[in-house]
């Protein structure tokens, strides 16, 4: 290289490492690999014909507006549709509380930009969504974490964790990525109460909440927060910023997510989004609206639930049949992932390589921790493989795991 | 508000002001207003039928991939198309040097994120593109500026300006927004030489370069840099990051721009883009590729040039006929804007209000300066009005300007 560009980079950027998972995923893309590694929706469920109809309608009736610059806040009818969609889950907001983003990932970036000064701590789950860590790291975030169990983030250590005065808490309450666990009602209330009492905002990331395959919907933190505050239900004024996305409900290739927040927060996020990309594609927003409208989104989500629910059941049964007794795993009530725990001495990296030699892939759990991982974990995605692939893939993986457990662990030598 | 959210905001964010222009533009959107205020392409030129065909092709032949997650770098065929498009302008790059962004605005944001530590100075033109200031401000940028004349940024003060050790220079060499001026070949060479000698990177923002209505194409800074360095023409390794966009060539509603840079810079920008929004919509990129391919983009750009060139001529003639002798203006060889200069004592804010009462709008020049503006300027857009609207609008504006110049200026009292 003629120029040593690295000397020009901002200090915090030179500290940011490349994503391990990104590099891993490249290895898993050979067609012969059965991959439980990505977090991809099933492409065979994409409503392609409905999209084509929508493109036709938008371009013929509204082409000039669809291809022109648009408002930073987003396309009004789409924001209205989101408002009415969320109302069914008890989240009562006004369009003025909704901002359209380029996927939830952009919401995480804008929130990091808005709230994080270098050195600020963020309270996260261990493990947590890797993409959030990537978004926050850039702004110089440090972390304090609390472990996750089958009922979500453990709140018994919360008082202690809050002593480090985190700037905000980042929580995935439903079918968490990567662990697939759901926060219990009791813990939700405790979390919201304490956050409120201590004046520490909660960022509630809920990409999968509508993809529930069993059990009852749990109350969103943003709703609990409002009930506890007894604020006007028609007006968001709480302590929670809520995020969701069309990526898992319609298609991730749209890059469409949304933020629900108090108006003053939305106003600031709009300002930051304007500097970040002016606005999200007008055309894509109009097309998504045309696809989702007239009840189509709900029907489509029902269809996804049926297919993914079956795939989850298939994977749980296959794990039961093929994995050794030393392995445990979560039983997600929804979402895209489950989380396998192996004995702490297992070498997860070796396991990944051995699995890949058998043409089956997963994501090792390490990168999902802001600090040291607690042992060896596998994140398994069940949405993007057919039941047949799941059977065969888990069978192969079971053999690899059993072999790995027989070998003397390097860390135990 | 129940929560005083402002105490949660990062320090540099609380220092960022809202955009004046954003508020102004809202005033100009009444249908009876002839607006020279925005920077909008002419929507009647959008190739809507070609877009519809492209949507059909993409969804029917490649629907599952179009709606799925995609690579952060962008859709390969689109990056290849960009490489071959740029080659005609002497910019020889490899696909590995090209990153797709959500408009040039996202490129500015990612570059700010990559290069700016709080307090770093950026060397900019006075006036310069407001959106760049917005993007850089968020990262705590400070500025050093050099004035622009009819040959672009004045390089006689460059040595002096470089004493403040700017982190990089941000330059719009062609038909600059807002002033419409183009940097002379002589100054280009001086700029590149000095930047290179001092090891200060140049960010070359070129959204309008292909929209030239008269005169010869001028060599891009990224090309001059490479010639001076005598580096391998097939391999970008210079000191310049080059930006352009489909917003003015096809449609801004796509939100598609691109960065050309050395591979090590692209690698870092990819990492930052991954944290910022994972990737740009796969569907939109595939559709843009289908629209642009097989020479369509070139034909379409020719058509835009003819229409915008006529509108520019109309506006120049109307200004000649309707504006008072005290007013001067630039004669842009391309792009979307021209820049009117009125006597320094003119109250630009009053002029804006008076014009709006006559249902004609422009953007006052003040916000385009990182520091104090040098007198009263009007940015006039000619791409988004018909020749008839331009005639009538400039006639009204001429009357308002003449009246304003007759009044005793407040600042002179």
XYZ file of N, CA and C in Angstrom, chain A residues 1-19 22 26 39-44 46-49 51-52 55-56 59-60 63-69 71-73 102 105-109 112-118 129 131 134-135 138-139 167 198-202 229 231 235-241 247-248 251-255 262-265 268 270-284 287 384, chain B residues 1-19 22 26 39-44 46-49 51-52 55-56 59-60 63-69 71-73 102 105-109 112-118 129 131 134-135 138-139 167 198-202 229 231 235-241 247-248 251-255 262-265 268 270-284 287 384:
660
model
N 0.836 -1.200 0.000
C 0.000 0.000 0.000
C 0.876 1.257 0.000
N 0.535 2.178 -0.871
C 1.317 3.413 -0.940
C 1.055 4.292 0.289
N -0.181 4.292 0.745
C -0.530 5.146 1.880
C -0.808 4.290 3.106
N -0.288 4.694 4.216
C -0.628 4.002 5.456
C -1.884 4.671 5.998
N -3.022 4.252 5.488
C -4.269 4.920 5.852
C -4.584 4.811 7.331
N -4.108 3.737 7.947
C -4.514 3.518 9.340
C -4.161 4.697 10.240
N -3.127 5.450 9.891
C -2.788 6.590 10.748
C -3.828 7.708 10.651
N -4.664 7.646 9.606
C -5.718 8.657 9.476
C -6.985 8.291 10.255
N -7.125 7.016 10.617
C -8.387 6.583 11.206
C -8.596 7.187 12.596
N -9.870 7.402 12.924
C -10.213 7.887 14.260
C -9.758 6.854 15.291
N -9.423 7.338 16.473
C -8.847 6.454 17.492
C -9.747 5.267 17.814
N -11.046 5.544 18.039
C -11.930 4.442 18.422
C -12.089 3.434 17.292
N -11.918 3.863 16.034
C -12.076 2.943 14.897
C -10.911 1.960 14.850
N -9.727 2.447 15.109
C -8.588 1.532 15.090
C -8.700 0.459 16.164
N -9.595 0.706 17.154
C -9.775 -0.285 18.211
C -10.843 -1.329 17.858
N -11.623 -1.075 16.795
C -12.721 -1.980 16.450
C -12.188 -3.154 15.628
N -12.502 -4.359 16.071
C -12.039 -5.539 15.337
C -13.036 -5.941 14.256
N -12.549 -6.672 13.299
C -13.417 -7.203 12.255
C -14.325 -8.279 12.857
N -15.485 -8.474 12.236
C -16.422 -9.455 12.757
C -15.954 -10.881 12.455
N -18.690 -12.794 10.354
C -18.674 -12.478 8.932
C -17.696 -13.391 8.188
N -18.648 -16.835 5.489
C -18.136 -17.036 4.129
C -17.759 -18.497 3.902
N -28.679 -16.208 9.988
C -29.938 -15.889 10.648
C -30.963 -15.554 9.584
N -30.968 -16.347 8.524
C -31.765 -16.000 7.344
C -33.176 -16.568 7.419
N -34.160 -15.759 7.010
C -35.518 -16.267 6.827
C -35.532 -17.247 5.649
N -36.582 -18.069 5.579
C -36.719 -19.030 4.484
C -37.124 -18.288 3.210
N -36.261 -18.280 2.187
C -36.592 -17.507 0.981
C -37.792 -18.077 0.230
N -38.066 -19.388 0.403
C -39.203 -19.970 -0.326
C -40.538 -19.419 0.171
N -40.916 -16.073 0.727
C -41.062 -14.679 0.289
C -42.250 -14.561 -0.672
N -43.134 -13.615 -0.443
C -44.322 -13.485 -1.318
C -43.983 -12.723 -2.603
N -43.271 -13.410 -3.488
C -42.691 -12.747 -4.659
C -43.751 -12.156 -5.584
N -44.844 -12.899 -5.826
C -45.872 -12.372 -6.730
C -46.539 -11.125 -6.150
N -45.095 -9.027 -4.245
C -44.128 -7.952 -4.438
C -44.211 -7.393 -5.857
N -44.364 -8.294 -6.812
C -44.399 -7.808 -8.184
C -45.638 -6.945 -8.433
N -44.984 -3.561 -6.845
C -44.098 -2.708 -7.649
C -44.895 -2.068 -8.783
N -45.740 -2.877 -9.433
C -46.563 -2.372 -10.523
C -47.457 -1.232 -10.029
N -45.385 1.980 -9.062
C -44.785 2.712 -10.182
C -45.850 3.323 -11.085
N -46.949 2.606 -11.319
C -47.973 3.148 -12.212
C -48.773 4.279 -11.568
N -45.327 6.656 -9.331
C -43.934 6.476 -9.748
C -43.033 7.662 -9.445
N -43.496 8.865 -9.772
C -42.637 10.040 -9.601
C -42.296 10.250 -8.128
N -43.279 10.078 -7.249
C -43.012 10.245 -5.811
C -42.115 9.122 -5.295
N -42.329 7.902 -5.808
C -41.565 6.749 -5.313
C -40.084 6.872 -5.639
N -39.756 7.544 -6.737
C -38.356 7.630 -7.166
C -37.705 8.941 -6.744
N -38.470 9.811 -6.106
C -37.961 11.124 -5.680
C -37.475 11.070 -4.232
N -36.770 12.124 -3.807
C -36.443 12.274 -2.386
C -37.717 12.244 -1.556
N -39.415 12.205 2.855
C -39.155 12.699 4.224
C -38.287 11.720 5.027
N -37.433 12.264 5.887
C -36.529 11.443 6.701
C -37.301 10.515 7.629
N -38.429 10.963 8.143
C -39.214 10.166 9.093
C -39.726 8.872 8.477
N -33.237 1.847 8.049
C -32.736 0.804 7.145
C -32.441 -0.445 7.967
N -30.784 -2.638 12.317
C -29.365 -2.339 12.497
C -29.127 -0.832 12.463
N -29.795 -0.118 11.555
C -29.609 1.331 11.524
C -30.146 1.980 12.794
N -31.230 1.442 13.336
C -31.755 1.990 14.589
C -30.697 1.851 15.691
N -30.034 0.702 15.744
C -28.987 0.492 16.750
C -27.850 1.494 16.561
N -27.479 1.721 15.308
C -26.413 2.681 15.025
C -26.815 4.089 15.461
N -26.820 4.340 19.212
C -25.436 4.445 19.695
C -24.905 5.857 19.515
N -25.179 6.428 18.347
C -24.740 7.785 18.038
C -25.369 8.791 18.993
N -26.656 8.577 19.284
C -27.402 9.512 20.121
C -26.965 9.447 21.585
N -26.725 8.235 22.079
C -26.604 8.077 23.534
C -25.186 7.840 24.044
N -24.288 7.341 23.206
C -23.001 6.877 23.736
C -21.885 7.901 23.567
N -21.313 8.327 24.672
C -20.036 9.032 24.670
C -18.952 7.988 24.905
N -17.744 8.190 24.306
C -16.695 7.186 24.488
C -16.495 6.844 25.972
N -27.067 -9.912 21.052
C -26.969 -9.773 19.591
C -25.658 -9.091 19.216
N -24.604 -7.851 16.432
C -24.720 -6.639 15.621
C -24.889 -5.391 16.479
N -21.472 -4.499 17.664
C -20.744 -3.852 16.562
C -21.162 -2.401 16.400
N -22.482 -2.160 16.485
C -22.986 -0.793 16.325
C -22.496 0.100 17.466
N -18.403 1.176 17.900
C -17.894 2.285 17.091
C -17.949 3.608 17.853
N -18.884 3.717 18.786
C -19.013 4.962 19.544
C -18.233 4.906 20.859
N -25.279 3.692 30.674
C -25.987 4.773 29.978
C -27.384 4.303 29.575
N -34.144 4.278 38.456
C -32.779 4.775 38.350
C -32.583 5.713 37.170
N -33.655 5.934 36.385
C -33.544 6.850 35.237
C -32.596 6.349 34.165
N -32.576 5.031 33.984
C -31.704 4.459 32.943
C -32.586 3.933 31.821
N -32.483 4.508 30.624
C -33.354 4.077 29.524
C -33.136 2.610 29.142
N -34.186 1.997 28.605
C -34.102 0.644 28.053
C -34.276 0.729 26.539
N -45.917 3.885 34.722
C -45.840 5.333 34.831
C -47.217 5.984 34.828
N -48.902 6.913 32.414
C -48.948 8.034 31.476
C -50.072 7.803 30.485
N -50.031 8.573 24.194
C -48.850 9.390 23.978
C -47.620 8.741 24.608
N -46.694 8.348 23.785
C -45.488 7.712 24.278
C -44.665 8.738 25.051
N -44.360 8.445 26.260
C -43.521 9.407 26.990
C -42.628 8.703 27.974
N -42.354 7.430 27.724
C -41.679 6.629 28.711
C -40.179 6.598 28.605
N -39.653 5.554 29.173
C -38.229 5.377 29.370
C -37.666 4.342 28.405
N -38.521 3.842 27.496
C -38.125 2.729 26.629
C -38.135 3.168 25.163
N -37.083 2.774 24.437
C -37.059 2.900 22.974
C -37.260 1.494 22.423
N -37.716 -7.329 8.487
C -36.767 -8.311 7.950
C -37.245 -9.735 8.146
N -37.836 -10.043 9.309
C -38.278 -11.407 9.571
C -39.748 -11.601 9.220
N -39.278 -9.499 4.413
C -38.053 -9.844 3.684
C -36.917 -8.946 4.155
N -35.762 -9.530 4.490
C -34.636 -8.716 4.952
C -34.005 -7.875 3.850
N -34.165 -8.312 2.583
C -33.579 -7.579 1.462
C -34.181 -6.196 1.271
N -35.298 -5.907 1.963
C -35.883 -4.567 1.907
C -35.064 -3.588 2.720
N -34.443 -4.082 3.805
C -33.786 -3.221 4.799
C -34.781 -2.188 5.349
N -40.425 8.223 22.431
C -41.010 9.532 22.695
C -40.643 10.511 21.577
N -41.538 11.468 21.327
C -41.322 12.394 20.209
C -39.989 13.118 20.252
N -39.543 13.485 21.448
C -38.282 14.226 21.507
C -37.109 13.352 21.083
N -37.206 12.056 21.364
C -36.161 11.126 20.925
C -36.242 10.929 19.411
N -34.661 13.773 17.525
C -33.195 13.700 17.487
C -32.711 12.609 16.547
N -34.279 11.520 13.947
C -34.536 12.002 12.586
C -33.377 12.882 12.121
N -32.948 13.753 13.012
C -31.835 14.649 12.701
C -30.568 13.829 12.389
N -30.319 12.806 13.185
C -29.136 11.964 12.968
C -29.277 11.135 11.699
N -30.491 10.649 11.437
C -30.705 9.865 10.220
C -30.521 10.749 8.985
N -30.938 11.995 9.088
C -30.749 12.901 7.964
C -29.264 13.026 7.606
N -28.434 13.140 8.608
C -26.990 13.202 8.365
C -26.418 11.867 7.920
N -27.099 10.768 8.270
C -26.558 9.431 7.998
C -26.893 8.930 6.591
N -28.109 9.233 6.091
C -28.470 8.769 4.733
C -29.659 9.519 4.138
N -29.982 10.680 4.687
C -31.121 11.520 4.277
C -32.461 10.853 4.587
N -32.698 9.666 4.011
C -33.926 8.927 4.305
C -33.798 7.542 3.707
N -34.710 6.662 4.097
C -34.751 5.308 3.541
C -35.468 5.357 2.187
N -35.052 4.483 1.274
C -35.607 4.472 -0.080
C -37.130 4.623 -0.088
N -37.604 5.669 -0.767
C -39.038 5.926 -0.876
C -39.721 4.751 -1.574
N -39.113 4.292 -2.654
C -39.693 3.207 -3.448
C -39.886 1.950 -2.594
N -38.850 1.557 -1.865
C -38.924 0.352 -1.033
C -40.025 0.485 0.027
N -43.411 0.121 -1.680
C -43.636 -1.273 -2.073
C -43.987 -2.109 -0.835
N -34.040 -21.491 8.134
C -33.555 -21.481 6.749
C -33.167 -22.860 6.222
N -43.047 16.550 28.939
C -42.324 15.290 28.821
C -42.022 14.695 30.196
N -42.294 13.427 30.333
C -42.017 12.773 31.603
C -40.509 12.595 31.813
N -39.806 12.317 30.724
C -38.373 12.086 30.838
C -37.609 13.233 30.194
N -36.602 13.706 30.867
C -35.739 14.708 30.244
C -34.657 13.943 29.482
N -34.998 13.508 28.293
C -34.080 12.653 27.538
C -32.762 13.346 27.234
N -32.807 14.663 27.144
C -31.595 15.358 26.720
C -30.406 15.060 27.626
N -30.657 14.741 28.897
C -29.519 14.434 29.759
C -28.866 13.096 29.402
N -29.578 12.282 28.620
C -28.994 11.002 28.195
C -28.151 11.136 26.925
N -28.334 12.231 26.191
C -27.681 12.322 24.889
C -26.168 12.477 25.033
N -25.462 11.931 24.043
C -24.005 12.089 24.008
C -23.671 13.577 23.897
N -22.532 13.946 24.438
C -22.184 15.370 24.516
C -22.162 16.050 23.155
N -21.520 15.374 22.172
C -21.410 16.030 20.865
C -22.774 16.167 20.194
N -23.742 15.298 20.554
C -25.071 15.362 19.940
C -25.839 16.573 20.455
N -25.716 16.842 21.728
C -26.409 18.009 22.265
C -25.903 19.305 21.652
N -24.725 19.223 21.012
C -24.172 20.427 20.375
C -24.635 20.591 18.928
N -25.269 19.545 18.362
C -25.664 19.600 16.955
C -27.005 20.308 16.805
N -27.034 21.306 15.927
C -28.286 22.029 15.724
C -29.140 21.381 14.638
N -30.404 21.670 14.676
C -31.313 21.192 13.641
C -31.006 21.932 12.335
N -31.341 21.301 11.209
C -31.059 21.915 9.919
C -32.043 23.035 9.624
N -33.957 22.303 6.275
C -35.066 21.372 6.425
C -36.351 22.118 6.790
N -39.888 23.040 4.176
C -41.291 22.746 4.496
C -42.198 23.907 4.094
N -33.105 20.493 -4.121
C -32.073 20.032 -5.041
C -32.573 18.820 -5.777
N -33.848 18.890 -6.196
C -34.515 17.711 -6.736
C -34.314 17.566 -8.240
N -34.072 16.334 -8.684
C -34.101 16.059 -10.123
C -35.527 16.214 -10.638
N -35.664 16.351 -11.953
C -36.990 16.479 -12.568
C -37.676 15.117 -12.576
N -38.787 14.972 -11.850
C -39.428 13.652 -11.777
C -40.016 13.207 -13.105
N -40.334 14.158 -13.987
C -40.927 13.763 -15.273
C -39.920 13.016 -16.148
N -37.927 10.590 -14.811
C -37.684 9.252 -14.249
C -38.168 8.181 -15.238
N -37.345 7.203 -15.541
C -37.736 6.169 -16.517
C -38.627 5.104 -15.867
N -39.863 5.484 -15.608
C -40.752 4.647 -14.793
C -41.038 3.286 -15.436
N -41.274 3.271 -16.757
C -41.572 1.990 -17.398
C -40.374 1.045 -17.347
N -38.202 1.007 -15.032
C -38.162 0.503 -13.654
C -39.137 -0.654 -13.475
N -40.322 -0.502 -14.066
C -41.298 -1.570 -13.884
C -40.824 -2.870 -14.529
N -38.178 -4.391 -12.257
C -38.753 -5.062 -11.085
C -39.262 -6.442 -11.475
N -39.946 -6.498 -12.616
C -40.474 -7.769 -13.100
C -39.332 -8.768 -13.315
N -37.660 -9.855 -9.903
C -38.489 -10.711 -9.042
C -38.734 -12.072 -9.674
N -38.952 -12.102 -10.988
C -39.241 -13.393 -11.618
C -38.003 -14.274 -11.746
N -35.933 -13.507 -7.540
C -36.725 -12.983 -6.426
C -36.195 -13.354 -5.051
N -35.849 -14.628 -4.870
C -35.422 -15.072 -3.542
C -34.143 -14.349 -3.113
N -33.192 -14.203 -4.032
C -31.946 -13.505 -3.695
C -32.196 -12.017 -3.471
N -33.105 -11.440 -4.264
C -33.370 -9.994 -4.172
C -33.973 -9.614 -2.829
N -34.736 -10.525 -2.229
C -35.437 -10.205 -0.980
C -34.686 -10.726 0.249
N -33.562 -11.386 0.031
C -32.771 -11.956 1.129
C -31.653 -10.994 1.550
N -31.026 -11.290 2.695
C -29.818 -10.563 3.070
C -28.779 -10.673 1.963
N -24.535 -9.183 0.551
C -23.214 -8.767 1.039
C -23.145 -7.262 1.325
N -22.387 -6.891 2.356
C -22.257 -5.486 2.744
C -21.642 -4.643 1.626
N -20.720 -5.212 0.879
C -20.028 -4.467 -0.185
C -20.973 -4.007 -1.278
N -25.994 3.851 0.882
C -27.348 4.409 0.790
C -27.247 5.883 0.442
N -24.820 10.405 0.867
C -24.907 10.873 2.251
C -24.360 9.811 3.204
N -24.674 8.537 2.944
C -24.135 7.505 3.831
C -22.618 7.417 3.709
N -22.104 7.626 2.510
C -20.644 7.621 2.356
C -20.019 8.713 3.216
N -20.634 9.891 3.224
C -20.115 10.997 4.046
C -20.153 10.621 5.525
N -21.235 9.983 5.938
C -21.355 9.564 7.338
C -20.275 8.541 7.693
N -16.909 10.206 7.884
C -16.800 10.947 9.149
C -16.493 10.011 10.301
N -17.200 8.882 10.319
C -17.004 7.886 11.373
C -15.589 7.327 11.333
N -15.099 7.097 10.121
C -13.774 6.490 9.959
C -12.652 7.447 10.321
N -12.789 8.713 9.935
C -11.629 9.601 9.993
C -11.647 10.636 11.116
N -12.830 10.980 11.634
C -12.895 12.140 12.528
C -12.899 11.755 14.001
N -11.902 12.217 14.722
C -11.942 12.229 16.184
C -12.462 13.600 16.602
N -13.206 13.662 17.745
C -13.747 14.968 18.156
C -12.646 16.038 18.195
N -21.259 21.812 0.618
C -22.490 21.037 0.743
C -22.876 20.898 2.219
N -25.047 19.030 3.700
C -25.210 17.663 4.184
C -23.892 17.075 4.681
N -23.372 18.432 8.111
C -24.243 17.702 9.046
C -23.656 16.343 9.401
N -23.147 15.636 8.380
C -22.579 14.303 8.620
C -21.339 14.396 9.503
N -21.562 15.517 13.592
C -21.928 14.496 14.568
C -20.694 13.849 15.195
N -19.598 13.831 14.459
C -18.376 13.215 14.978
C -17.453 14.242 15.647
N -7.610 17.001 9.078
C -7.581 15.537 9.001
C -7.770 15.113 7.547
N 1.692 16.629 1.833
C 1.459 16.788 3.265
C 0.781 15.567 3.886
N 0.448 14.563 3.049
C -0.185 13.349 3.573
C -1.572 13.595 4.138
N -2.291 14.527 3.495
C -3.658 14.819 3.938
C -4.632 14.280 2.885
N -5.458 13.303 3.256
C -6.365 12.713 2.264
C -7.368 13.726 1.717
N -7.817 13.488 0.488
C -8.888 14.280 -0.127
C -10.123 13.398 -0.255
N 1.313 10.054 -8.686
C 2.018 9.035 -7.917
C 2.632 7.953 -8.809
N 1.335 5.352 -9.827
C 1.027 4.009 -9.325
C 0.360 3.221 -10.430
N -4.845 -0.348 -10.170
C -4.984 -0.588 -8.751
C -5.013 0.725 -7.971
N -6.143 0.985 -7.345
C -6.287 2.223 -6.586
C -5.387 2.160 -5.357
N -4.535 3.127 -5.206
C -3.710 3.098 -4.001
C -3.368 4.497 -3.541
N -4.197 5.441 -3.932
C -3.844 6.826 -3.732
C -4.335 7.440 -2.442
N -4.417 8.734 -2.498
C -4.686 9.574 -1.345
C -6.107 10.126 -1.381
N -6.894 9.691 -2.382
C -8.219 10.283 -2.603
C -9.313 9.231 -2.423
N -10.372 9.607 -1.709
C -11.596 8.804 -1.651
C -12.615 9.517 -2.538
N -28.324 9.138 -7.557
C -29.452 10.020 -7.228
C -29.764 10.999 -8.350
N -28.734 11.545 -8.986
C -28.966 12.519 -10.041
C -28.963 11.882 -11.422
N -32.382 8.113 -10.052
C -33.475 8.534 -9.175
C -32.982 8.564 -7.735
N -33.232 9.662 -7.029
C -32.777 9.756 -5.638
C -33.544 8.842 -4.688
N -34.787 8.476 -5.056
C -35.604 7.622 -4.196
C -35.033 6.218 -4.036
N -34.023 5.863 -4.872
C -33.358 4.567 -4.705
C -32.446 4.589 -3.489
N -31.867 5.749 -3.178
C -30.811 5.862 -2.160
C -29.658 4.932 -2.509
N -8.938 3.074 -1.964
C -8.010 1.956 -1.825
C -8.667 0.817 -1.042
N -8.262 -0.419 -1.327
C -8.900 -1.581 -0.705
C -8.902 -1.542 0.814
N -7.817 -1.047 1.406
C -7.769 -1.051 2.871
C -8.814 -0.090 3.452
N -9.087 0.994 2.719
C -10.128 1.933 3.167
C -11.507 1.300 2.967
N -12.352 -1.116 5.730
C -12.793 -0.462 6.956
C -14.197 0.105 6.817
N -16.526 -1.009 4.876
C -17.439 -2.155 4.866
C -17.759 -2.565 6.305
N -16.720 -2.600 7.113
C -16.910 -2.967 8.524
C -17.851 -1.964 9.213
N -17.655 -0.678 8.929
C -18.504 0.351 9.540
C -19.927 0.297 8.982
N -20.039 0.015 7.696
C -21.378 -0.080 7.102
C -22.119 -1.282 7.674
N -21.403 -2.356 7.934
C -22.044 -3.523 8.531
C -22.684 -3.161 9.874
N -21.984 -2.407 10.672
C -22.530 -1.954 11.948
C -23.632 -0.920 11.772
N -23.608 -0.201 10.647
C -24.552 0.903 10.443
C -25.894 0.440 9.882
N -25.890 -0.539 8.966
C -27.170 -1.012 8.405
C -27.056 -2.387 7.727
N -26.016 -3.142 8.035
C -25.721 -4.463 7.447
C -25.386 -4.365 5.960
N -26.325 -3.847 5.163
C -26.068 -3.652 3.736
C -27.205 -2.840 3.148
N -27.005 -2.369 1.921
C -28.049 -1.637 1.207
C -29.016 -2.650 0.589
N -30.285 -2.259 0.500
C -31.326 -3.161 -0.015
C -30.862 -3.920 -1.265
N -30.903 -5.248 -1.177
C -30.519 -6.099 -2.298
C -31.450 -5.847 -3.486
N -32.725 -5.784 -3.203
C -33.729 -5.599 -4.252
C -33.461 -4.303 -5.033
N -33.274 -3.210 -4.300
C -33.036 -1.918 -4.948
C -31.777 -1.960 -5.819
N -32.538 -3.959 -8.972
C -33.405 -3.197 -9.865
C -32.603 -2.091 -10.563
N -35.535 21.301 -11.430
C -36.857 20.823 -11.033
C -37.992 21.778 -11.390
